DNA sequence: TTGTAAGCGTTATCAC
DNA sequence: GTGATAACGCTTACAA
């Protein structure tokens, strides 16, 4: 029997207002079935005591925590932060609370995070990617709540729902675009494939890219995978340096992330290599930096915030809400697509050369 | 009386293992006071049923939620994401869970977020800045849990603890640095001061900067505050364009964030203005991008991740932990300081001119 | 080493 | 409109 709480409880409020706890509970829940005077008296008591509802107890009793578990690879990358932002905004007025965790791109972290989050009894779980450990898959399937996999779709069946795009297809599109510009000696930059740490989506993009190069009869020798997951500025610059030092003449380079592409761009700048004059650089993700740098970065555009927003709308329809009718049953897969954003870092291959 | 849960409870595990729920609870808590065989039997039952502990109930009963509430202005900015990361890492093995919320730099959002988070009964609350609404201050003081204000310190007394640095002093240091390089016609870039949306820390930096300019007898007319909070790439570029268009000759510019400084740098590049040849640019924050761009950005360095780490260590000492001795009582204020990082975007004023 | 009893602060349910 | 009662699934405190 723990020592009595320092904070006022609903009982304290009820006592002060001269009603039963149940009536206070009704006021908290915004029920209209309370007499206006009673409500005022209760609100006065709440203010007087500085009462703050205990949602832990409320959650246990009502069996609704209002938590949405969200698991992403990293927070440090604006992409997933944007998605979390979109999700938060979509959920803003609904009273749901995001429970955010990140995996550092490690499957083992993801697995333990899923368990930890499930212990908090979220009403839904949102996580990046379609690849999980076996134990993770079992937990997700047995969780009894909506599961939404994001940032990828099209290749495999989702556990529950999926909101994303085809990473493989986006990689293929990148390759086709560079080929269409007349480039032939094409390179690509991706991260090292680790044991536990994986950027599955970046790898899928590289896979699609490689496929198209091969189909076009072009060499895939200029595809480098080096640097820690996730590849950032410095990793992109280092990979570019490696390409430049060892791969011979080069027409164009695709990086699996704008961060790496920007690093590559800066490496070119440092070496006095004209972009796009003598080398085209194509990024991925449409990060804000690509729009601002000089030259502006051509990229494959993904609307990260929109992914979050759509997940929020999906959840609002899936979860029992006070809004009543939630429309038709949602489809399992939402493909938000991608688009090629042509800016200043890509150009047709010069006629001479 | 809600419908019986679909998930197995501790009772189910206990029944299957032929023990009382209390013994299962002990196993979950990692108590050594359980016979090895009993433990094995219970773990087998847990695995067989796919039992996942209900921390909602555990929290209510034990009065320990394991939540640390964390409120930052934005997640989209790598700075606060880094701090959250540092905090998470410091807390990783302790079993505490971050409850992250962001205010969009709005005091009203902060206030409602504090209330929402307090309802979840966190064991500590961490939030950016020392400025809060009156109601927020009241809630924080009455919360009965450790309060840690971060990213600023030195000017006011913290509610509980503070981990940060003096933003005013950092602005002063920025001005002194540019003056010491010989610059006289000095500008600065900050965001618009909104009604509800405030970047108090950025404003404080600008205040310190302005003070020193004034003390040195230099004009403060080149200090522009425009663009939405928080100032990012595009805002910095626009402010730089404005300065260049209207402020006449300019020796150097300080931006209250590296993001804005990078935008300013790119604007110069677009206009063919040599940096640092004819204009020095100084940023703030030591974001990764400043280290990678060309020219590399001189900046005021703050170790964002370290702030989070220190908060985590502070909390570990403050909170009742299984570790027993937590060392001496922590001091109220931890100043992590800042340092001037000289890179390629600043240079002494050319002798001629 | 294990079990019993009571209760954490709220809400569902049903009676008044 | 309002209240009494019984949970929600777990842990504290103490007994055995």
Short mmCIF file of C-alpha atoms in Angstrom, two decimals, chain A:
data_model
loop_
_atom_site.label_atom_id
_atom_site.label_comp_id
_atom_site.label_asym_id
_atom_site.label_seq_id
_atom_site.Cartn_x
_atom_site.Cartn_y
_atom_site.Cartn_z
CA UNK A 1 0.00 0.00 0.00
CA UNK A 2 2.03 2.96 -1.24
CA UNK A 3 1.99 6.22 0.57
CA UNK A 4 -0.88 8.47 -0.34
CA UNK A 5 -0.34 10.51 -3.44
CA UNK A 6 0.68 14.10 -3.09
CA UNK A 7 -1.50 15.04 -5.99
CA UNK A 8 -5.22 15.56 -5.58
CA UNK A 9 -7.34 12.76 -6.97
CA UNK A 10 -10.76 12.72 -8.45
CA UNK A 11 -12.11 11.88 -5.03
CA UNK A 12 -10.65 15.06 -3.62
CA UNK A 13 -12.29 17.06 -6.35
CA UNK A 14 -15.57 15.25 -5.82
CA UNK A 15 -15.48 15.85 -2.11
CA UNK A 16 -14.78 19.55 -2.55
CA UNK A 17 -17.53 19.92 -5.13
CA UNK A 18 -19.95 17.84 -3.10
CA UNK A 19 -20.54 15.22 -5.75
CA UNK A 20 -19.47 11.67 -6.44
CA UNK A 21 -16.26 10.84 -8.31
CA UNK A 22 -18.36 9.53 -11.15
CA UNK A 23 -19.76 12.96 -11.84
CA UNK A 24 -16.29 14.44 -11.89
CA UNK A 25 -15.31 11.75 -14.33
CA UNK A 26 -18.21 12.76 -16.55
CA UNK A 27 -17.11 16.35 -16.55
CA UNK A 28 -13.56 15.35 -17.44
CA UNK A 29 -14.83 13.31 -20.33
CA UNK A 30 -16.85 16.25 -21.55
CA UNK A 31 -20.14 14.46 -21.14
CA UNK A 32 -23.18 16.62 -21.77
CA UNK A 33 -25.18 14.69 -19.20
CA UNK A 34 -24.13 16.88 -16.31
CA UNK A 35 -26.13 19.83 -15.03
CA UNK A 36 -24.42 23.11 -15.90
CA UNK A 37 -24.27 24.24 -12.27
CA UNK A 38 -22.77 20.96 -11.19
CA UNK A 39 -20.24 21.23 -13.93
CA UNK A 40 -19.27 24.74 -12.87
CA UNK A 41 -18.89 23.68 -9.27
CA UNK A 42 -16.68 20.80 -10.31
CA UNK A 43 -14.57 22.91 -12.60
CA UNK A 44 -14.07 25.37 -9.78
CA UNK A 45 -12.94 22.56 -7.52
CA UNK A 46 -10.57 21.30 -10.19
CA UNK A 47 -9.04 24.73 -10.56
CA UNK A 48 -8.84 25.25 -6.82
CA UNK A 49 -6.98 22.03 -6.27
CA UNK A 50 -4.89 22.18 -9.43
CA UNK A 51 -6.20 18.75 -10.21
CA UNK A 52 -4.60 16.97 -13.15
CA UNK A 53 -6.35 13.85 -14.36
CA UNK A 54 -4.46 10.59 -14.01
CA UNK A 55 -4.52 8.98 -17.43
CA UNK A 56 -2.67 5.97 -16.16
CA UNK A 57 -5.65 5.03 -14.06
CA UNK A 58 -8.08 6.15 -16.72
CA UNK A 59 -6.31 4.01 -19.28
CA UNK A 60 -6.41 0.94 -17.09
CA UNK A 61 -10.05 1.37 -16.34
CA UNK A 62 -11.25 2.30 -19.80
CA UNK A 63 -8.81 0.06 -21.59
CA UNK A 64 -7.94 2.90 -23.92
CA UNK A 65 -4.53 4.45 -23.54
CA UNK A 66 -4.68 6.92 -26.41
CA UNK A 67 -1.14 5.96 -27.35
CA UNK A 68 0.01 5.42 -30.92
CA UNK A 69 3.37 3.66 -30.98
CA UNK A 70 5.68 4.92 -33.71
CA UNK A 71 8.97 3.29 -34.52
CA UNK A 72 11.38 4.85 -37.00
CA UNK A 73 15.04 4.21 -37.80
CA UNK A 74 16.22 7.60 -36.59
CA UNK A 75 15.01 10.97 -35.42
CA UNK A 76 18.11 12.77 -36.53
CA UNK A 77 17.10 12.46 -40.14
CA UNK A 78 14.62 15.10 -41.20
CA UNK A 79 12.72 12.59 -43.29
CA UNK A 80 11.33 10.58 -40.43
CA UNK A 81 10.93 13.65 -38.30
CA UNK A 82 8.75 15.04 -41.07
CA UNK A 83 6.67 11.90 -41.10
CA UNK A 84 6.28 12.02 -37.33
CA UNK A 85 5.30 15.64 -37.71
CA UNK A 86 2.64 14.87 -40.30
CA UNK A 87 1.29 12.11 -38.10
CA UNK A 88 1.18 14.34 -35.05
CA UNK A 89 -0.63 17.04 -36.99
CA UNK A 90 -3.21 14.62 -38.36
CA UNK A 91 -3.81 13.35 -34.84
CA UNK A 92 -3.57 16.71 -33.12
CA UNK A 93 -7.22 17.23 -32.34
CA UNK A 94 -8.02 13.63 -31.62
CA UNK A 95 -6.36 13.31 -28.26
CA UNK A 96 -3.99 10.57 -29.32
CA UNK A 97 -0.42 10.70 -28.12
CA UNK A 98 2.56 9.50 -30.11
CA UNK A 99 4.95 7.16 -28.38
CA UNK A 100 8.10 7.59 -30.45
CA UNK A 101 11.03 5.26 -30.54
CA UNK A 102 13.93 4.78 -32.92
CA UNK A 103 15.91 1.75 -33.90
CA UNK A 104 19.22 3.17 -35.16
CA UNK A 105 18.47 1.02 -38.20
CA UNK A 106 18.97 -2.10 -36.09
CA UNK A 107 16.58 -4.98 -36.27
CA UNK A 108 17.41 -6.08 -32.76
CA UNK A 109 16.59 -2.60 -31.49
CA UNK A 110 13.35 -2.71 -33.38
CA UNK A 111 12.39 -5.99 -31.82
CA UNK A 112 13.00 -4.86 -28.28
CA UNK A 113 11.34 -1.54 -28.96
CA UNK A 114 8.22 -3.26 -30.21
CA UNK A 115 8.02 -5.25 -27.01
CA UNK A 116 8.60 -2.19 -24.84
CA UNK A 117 5.95 -0.22 -26.66
CA UNK A 118 3.42 -3.02 -26.60
CA UNK A 119 3.76 -3.06 -22.83
CA UNK A 120 2.29 0.44 -22.84
CA UNK A 121 -0.77 -0.89 -24.61
CA UNK A 122 -0.84 1.45 -27.60
CA UNK A 123 -3.98 1.41 -29.70
CA UNK A 124 -2.04 1.17 -32.92
CA UNK A 125 1.55 0.71 -34.00
CA UNK A 126 3.28 2.42 -36.88
CA UNK A 127 6.71 1.36 -38.02
CA UNK A 128 9.08 1.91 -40.89
CA UNK A 129 9.63 -0.88 -43.32
CA UNK A 130 8.34 -4.32 -44.04
CA UNK A 131 11.31 -6.31 -42.76
CA UNK A 132 11.29 -7.41 -39.15
CA UNK A 133 12.72 -10.20 -37.09
CA UNK A 134 10.57 -13.27 -36.74
CA UNK A 135 9.83 -12.50 -33.12
CA UNK A 136 8.87 -8.96 -34.05
CA UNK A 137 6.48 -10.24 -36.68
CA UNK A 138 4.87 -12.58 -34.19
CA UNK A 139 4.39 -9.80 -31.66
CA UNK A 140 2.95 -7.48 -34.28
CA UNK A 141 0.51 -10.04 -35.57
CA UNK A 142 -0.56 -10.95 -32.09
CA UNK A 143 -0.86 -7.42 -30.82
CA UNK A 144 -4.53 -7.15 -31.62
CA UNK A 145 -4.16 -3.57 -32.76
CA UNK A 146 -3.81 -1.98 -36.19
CA UNK A 147 -0.28 -2.28 -37.57
CA UNK A 148 0.85 0.23 -40.19
CA UNK A 149 4.11 -0.26 -42.02
CA UNK A 150 5.38 2.87 -43.67
CA UNK A 151 7.94 4.12 -46.17
CA UNK A 152 7.75 1.08 -48.34
CA UNK A 153 5.12 -0.90 -50.17
CA UNK A 154 4.46 -2.88 -53.28
CA UNK A 155 6.87 -5.76 -52.91
CA UNK A 156 5.43 -7.70 -50.00
CA UNK A 157 2.11 -8.04 -48.22
CA UNK A 158 1.83 -5.82 -45.19
CA UNK A 159 1.09 -7.28 -41.76
CA UNK A 160 -1.83 -4.90 -41.50
CA UNK A 161 -1.66 -1.75 -43.54
CA UNK A 162 1.08 -0.10 -45.55
CA UNK A 163 1.56 3.55 -46.45
CA UNK A 164 4.55 4.25 -48.63
CA UNK A 165 5.91 3.75 -52.09
CA UNK A 166 7.99 1.21 -53.96
CA UNK A 167 11.64 1.79 -53.16
CA UNK A 168 12.72 -0.62 -55.86
CA UNK A 169 10.67 1.23 -58.45
CA UNK A 170 12.06 4.57 -57.35
CA UNK A 171 15.58 3.22 -57.83
CA UNK A 172 14.61 1.96 -61.26
CA UNK A 173 13.18 5.35 -62.14
CA UNK A 174 16.40 7.03 -61.05
CA UNK A 175 18.44 4.83 -63.36
CA UNK A 176 16.07 5.31 -66.26
CA UNK A 177 16.22 9.04 -65.81
CA UNK A 178 19.97 9.19 -65.93
CA UNK A 179 20.08 6.88 -68.91
CA UNK A 180 17.50 9.01 -70.71
CA UNK A 181 19.75 12.00 -70.21
CA UNK A 182 22.34 10.17 -72.27
CA UNK A 183 24.61 9.05 -69.47
CA UNK A 184 26.33 5.72 -69.77
CA UNK A 185 29.10 5.61 -67.20
CA UNK A 186 26.81 5.72 -64.20
CA UNK A 187 27.67 5.31 -60.58
CA UNK A 188 25.64 4.98 -57.39
CA UNK A 189 26.26 5.55 -53.72
CA UNK A 190 24.77 3.53 -50.91
CA UNK A 191 25.72 2.51 -47.38
CA UNK A 192 27.55 -0.59 -46.29
CA UNK A 193 25.30 -3.53 -45.69
CA UNK A 194 25.72 -4.30 -42.02
CA UNK A 195 24.90 -7.39 -40.02
CA UNK A 196 22.19 -6.01 -37.77
CA UNK A 197 22.05 -2.42 -39.01
CA UNK A 198 20.18 -2.22 -42.28
CA UNK A 199 18.73 0.49 -44.43
CA UNK A 200 16.44 -1.90 -46.25
CA UNK A 201 14.74 0.84 -48.19
CA UNK A 202 17.98 2.39 -49.37
CA UNK A 203 19.20 -1.03 -50.36
CA UNK A 204 16.01 -1.66 -52.32
CA UNK A 205 16.52 1.58 -54.21
CA UNK A 206 20.02 0.51 -55.09
CA UNK A 207 18.73 -2.87 -56.18
CA UNK A 208 16.22 -1.31 -58.56
CA UNK A 209 18.87 1.04 -59.84
CA UNK A 210 21.28 -1.80 -60.47
CA UNK A 211 18.66 -3.87 -62.26
CA UNK A 212 17.95 -1.15 -64.78
CA UNK A 213 21.62 -0.51 -65.42
CA UNK A 214 22.07 -4.19 -66.08
CA UNK A 215 19.01 -4.38 -68.31
CA UNK A 216 20.43 -1.50 -70.32
CA UNK A 217 23.67 -3.33 -70.73
CA UNK A 218 25.60 -0.81 -68.67
CA UNK A 219 28.33 -1.54 -66.21
CA UNK A 220 27.37 -1.78 -62.54
CA UNK A 221 30.97 -1.55 -61.39
CA UNK A 222 30.55 2.04 -60.30
CA UNK A 223 28.05 1.19 -57.60
CA UNK A 224 29.75 1.67 -54.27
CA UNK A 225 28.44 0.67 -50.89
CA UNK A 226 30.53 2.09 -48.13
CA UNK A 227 30.01 4.14 -45.03
CA UNK A 228 27.87 3.59 -41.97
CA UNK A 229 24.11 3.34 -42.03
CA UNK A 230 22.51 5.78 -42.48
CA UNK A 231 24.66 7.44 -45.07
CA UNK A 232 24.95 11.16 -44.41
CA UNK A 233 26.93 14.13 -45.68
CA UNK A 234 30.37 12.83 -44.81
CA UNK A 235 29.61 9.31 -45.99
CA UNK A 236 28.37 10.61 -49.31
CA UNK A 237 31.45 12.77 -49.73
CA UNK A 238 33.76 9.89 -48.92
CA UNK A 239 31.99 7.56 -51.33
CA UNK A 240 32.17 10.20 -54.05
CA UNK A 241 35.87 10.65 -53.41
CA UNK A 242 36.34 6.92 -53.67
CA UNK A 243 34.48 6.81 -56.99
CA UNK A 244 36.43 9.71 -58.36
CA UNK A 245 39.71 8.19 -57.28
CA UNK A 246 39.14 4.68 -58.53
CA UNK A 247 36.29 4.41 -61.01
CA UNK A 248 37.68 6.29 -63.97
CA UNK A 249 35.52 8.53 -66.10
CA UNK A 250 32.02 9.11 -64.80
CA UNK A 251 28.93 10.67 -66.37
CA UNK A 252 26.47 10.60 -63.52
CA UNK A 253 25.94 9.47 -59.94
CA UNK A 254 22.84 8.52 -57.98
CA UNK A 255 22.87 8.63 -54.20
CA UNK A 256 20.25 6.79 -52.18
CA UNK A 257 19.70 9.88 -50.02
CA UNK A 258 19.88 13.62 -50.57
CA UNK A 259 22.19 13.85 -47.60
CA UNK A 260 24.73 11.65 -49.32
CA UNK A 261 24.08 13.41 -52.62
CA UNK A 262 24.83 16.75 -51.04
CA UNK A 263 28.05 15.38 -49.60
CA UNK A 264 28.95 14.09 -53.07
CA UNK A 265 28.15 17.47 -54.56
CA UNK A 266 30.43 19.21 -52.09
CA UNK A 267 33.22 16.75 -52.81
CA UNK A 268 32.91 17.64 -56.49
CA UNK A 269 33.02 21.30 -55.60
CA UNK A 270 36.15 20.81 -53.57
CA UNK A 271 37.79 19.09 -56.51
CA UNK A 272 36.64 21.63 -59.03
CA UNK A 273 34.47 19.17 -60.88
CA UNK A 274 31.60 21.00 -62.56
CA UNK A 275 28.13 19.76 -61.68
CA UNK A 276 26.21 19.28 -63.85
CA UNK A 277 28.71 20.36 -66.49
CA UNK A 278 30.93 17.34 -66.36
CA UNK A 279 29.02 15.17 -63.89
CA UNK A 280 25.34 14.82 -63.05
CA UNK A 281 24.27 14.12 -59.46
CA UNK A 282 20.87 12.74 -58.56
CA UNK A 283 19.67 12.43 -54.99
CA UNK A 284 16.75 10.87 -53.23
CA UNK A 285 14.16 12.16 -50.80
CA UNK A 286 13.71 15.80 -51.68
CA UNK A 287 15.19 17.13 -48.46
CA UNK A 288 15.00 20.86 -47.95
CA UNK A 289 18.74 21.21 -48.40
CA UNK A 290 18.56 20.04 -52.00
CA UNK A 291 16.31 22.93 -52.87
CA UNK A 292 18.66 25.44 -51.32
CA UNK A 293 22.14 24.36 -52.27
CA UNK A 294 24.04 25.52 -55.33
CA UNK A 295 23.53 23.92 -57.73
CA UNK A 296 20.11 22.82 -56.53
CA UNK A 297 19.91 19.09 -56.28
CA UNK A 298 17.87 17.00 -58.68
CA UNK A 299 16.19 14.28 -56.72
CA UNK A 300 13.47 11.69 -56.38
CA UNK A 301 10.78 13.46 -54.39
CA UNK A 302 8.95 11.77 -51.54
CA UNK A 303 6.43 13.67 -49.47
CA UNK A 304 7.53 12.49 -46.05
CA UNK A 305 5.04 14.61 -44.15
CA UNK A 306 2.23 13.36 -46.32
CA UNK A 307 3.05 9.79 -45.38
CA UNK A 308 2.54 10.74 -41.76
CA UNK A 309 -0.63 12.61 -42.52
CA UNK A 310 -2.11 9.68 -44.38
CA UNK A 311 -1.22 7.29 -41.61
CA UNK A 312 -2.99 9.63 -39.22
CA UNK A 313 -6.11 9.71 -41.35
CA UNK A 314 -6.02 5.95 -41.72
CA UNK A 315 -5.72 5.51 -37.98
CA UNK A 316 -8.55 7.90 -37.30
CA UNK A 317 -10.78 5.71 -39.41
CA UNK A 318 -9.52 2.51 -37.87
CA UNK A 319 -9.68 3.53 -34.24
CA UNK A 320 -12.88 3.94 -32.27
CA UNK A 321 -13.43 7.68 -32.24
CA UNK A 322 -16.05 10.07 -31.02
CA UNK A 323 -16.53 11.13 -34.62
CA UNK A 324 -18.94 8.33 -35.31
CA UNK A 325 -18.93 7.44 -38.96
CA UNK A 326 -15.46 6.83 -40.25
CA UNK A 327 -16.28 6.15 -43.86
CA UNK A 328 -15.53 3.03 -45.85
CA UNK A 329 -13.08 0.37 -44.78
CA UNK A 330 -9.59 1.55 -45.72
CA UNK A 331 -7.52 -0.33 -48.24
CA UNK A 332 -4.53 -2.25 -47.02
CA UNK A 333 -1.96 -0.47 -49.16
CA UNK A 334 -1.62 3.24 -49.79
CA UNK A 335 1.00 4.08 -52.40
CA UNK A 336 1.93 7.75 -52.12
CA UNK A 337 4.28 7.48 -55.08
CA UNK A 338 7.37 9.47 -55.88
CA UNK A 339 8.28 11.96 -58.51
CA UNK A 340 11.44 13.04 -60.27
CA UNK A 341 12.38 16.57 -59.28
CA UNK A 342 14.62 18.10 -61.90
CA UNK A 343 16.80 20.82 -60.57
CA UNK A 344 20.27 22.01 -61.33
CA UNK A 345 22.51 19.06 -60.59
CA UNK A 346 21.57 16.90 -63.57
CA UNK A 347 21.89 17.68 -67.22
CA UNK A 348 22.04 15.80 -70.52
CA UNK A 349 25.38 14.33 -71.35
CA UNK A 350 27.38 16.83 -73.37
CA UNK A 351 27.31 15.96 -77.11
CA UNK A 352 31.06 16.07 -77.44
CA UNK A 353 33.25 13.83 -75.28
#
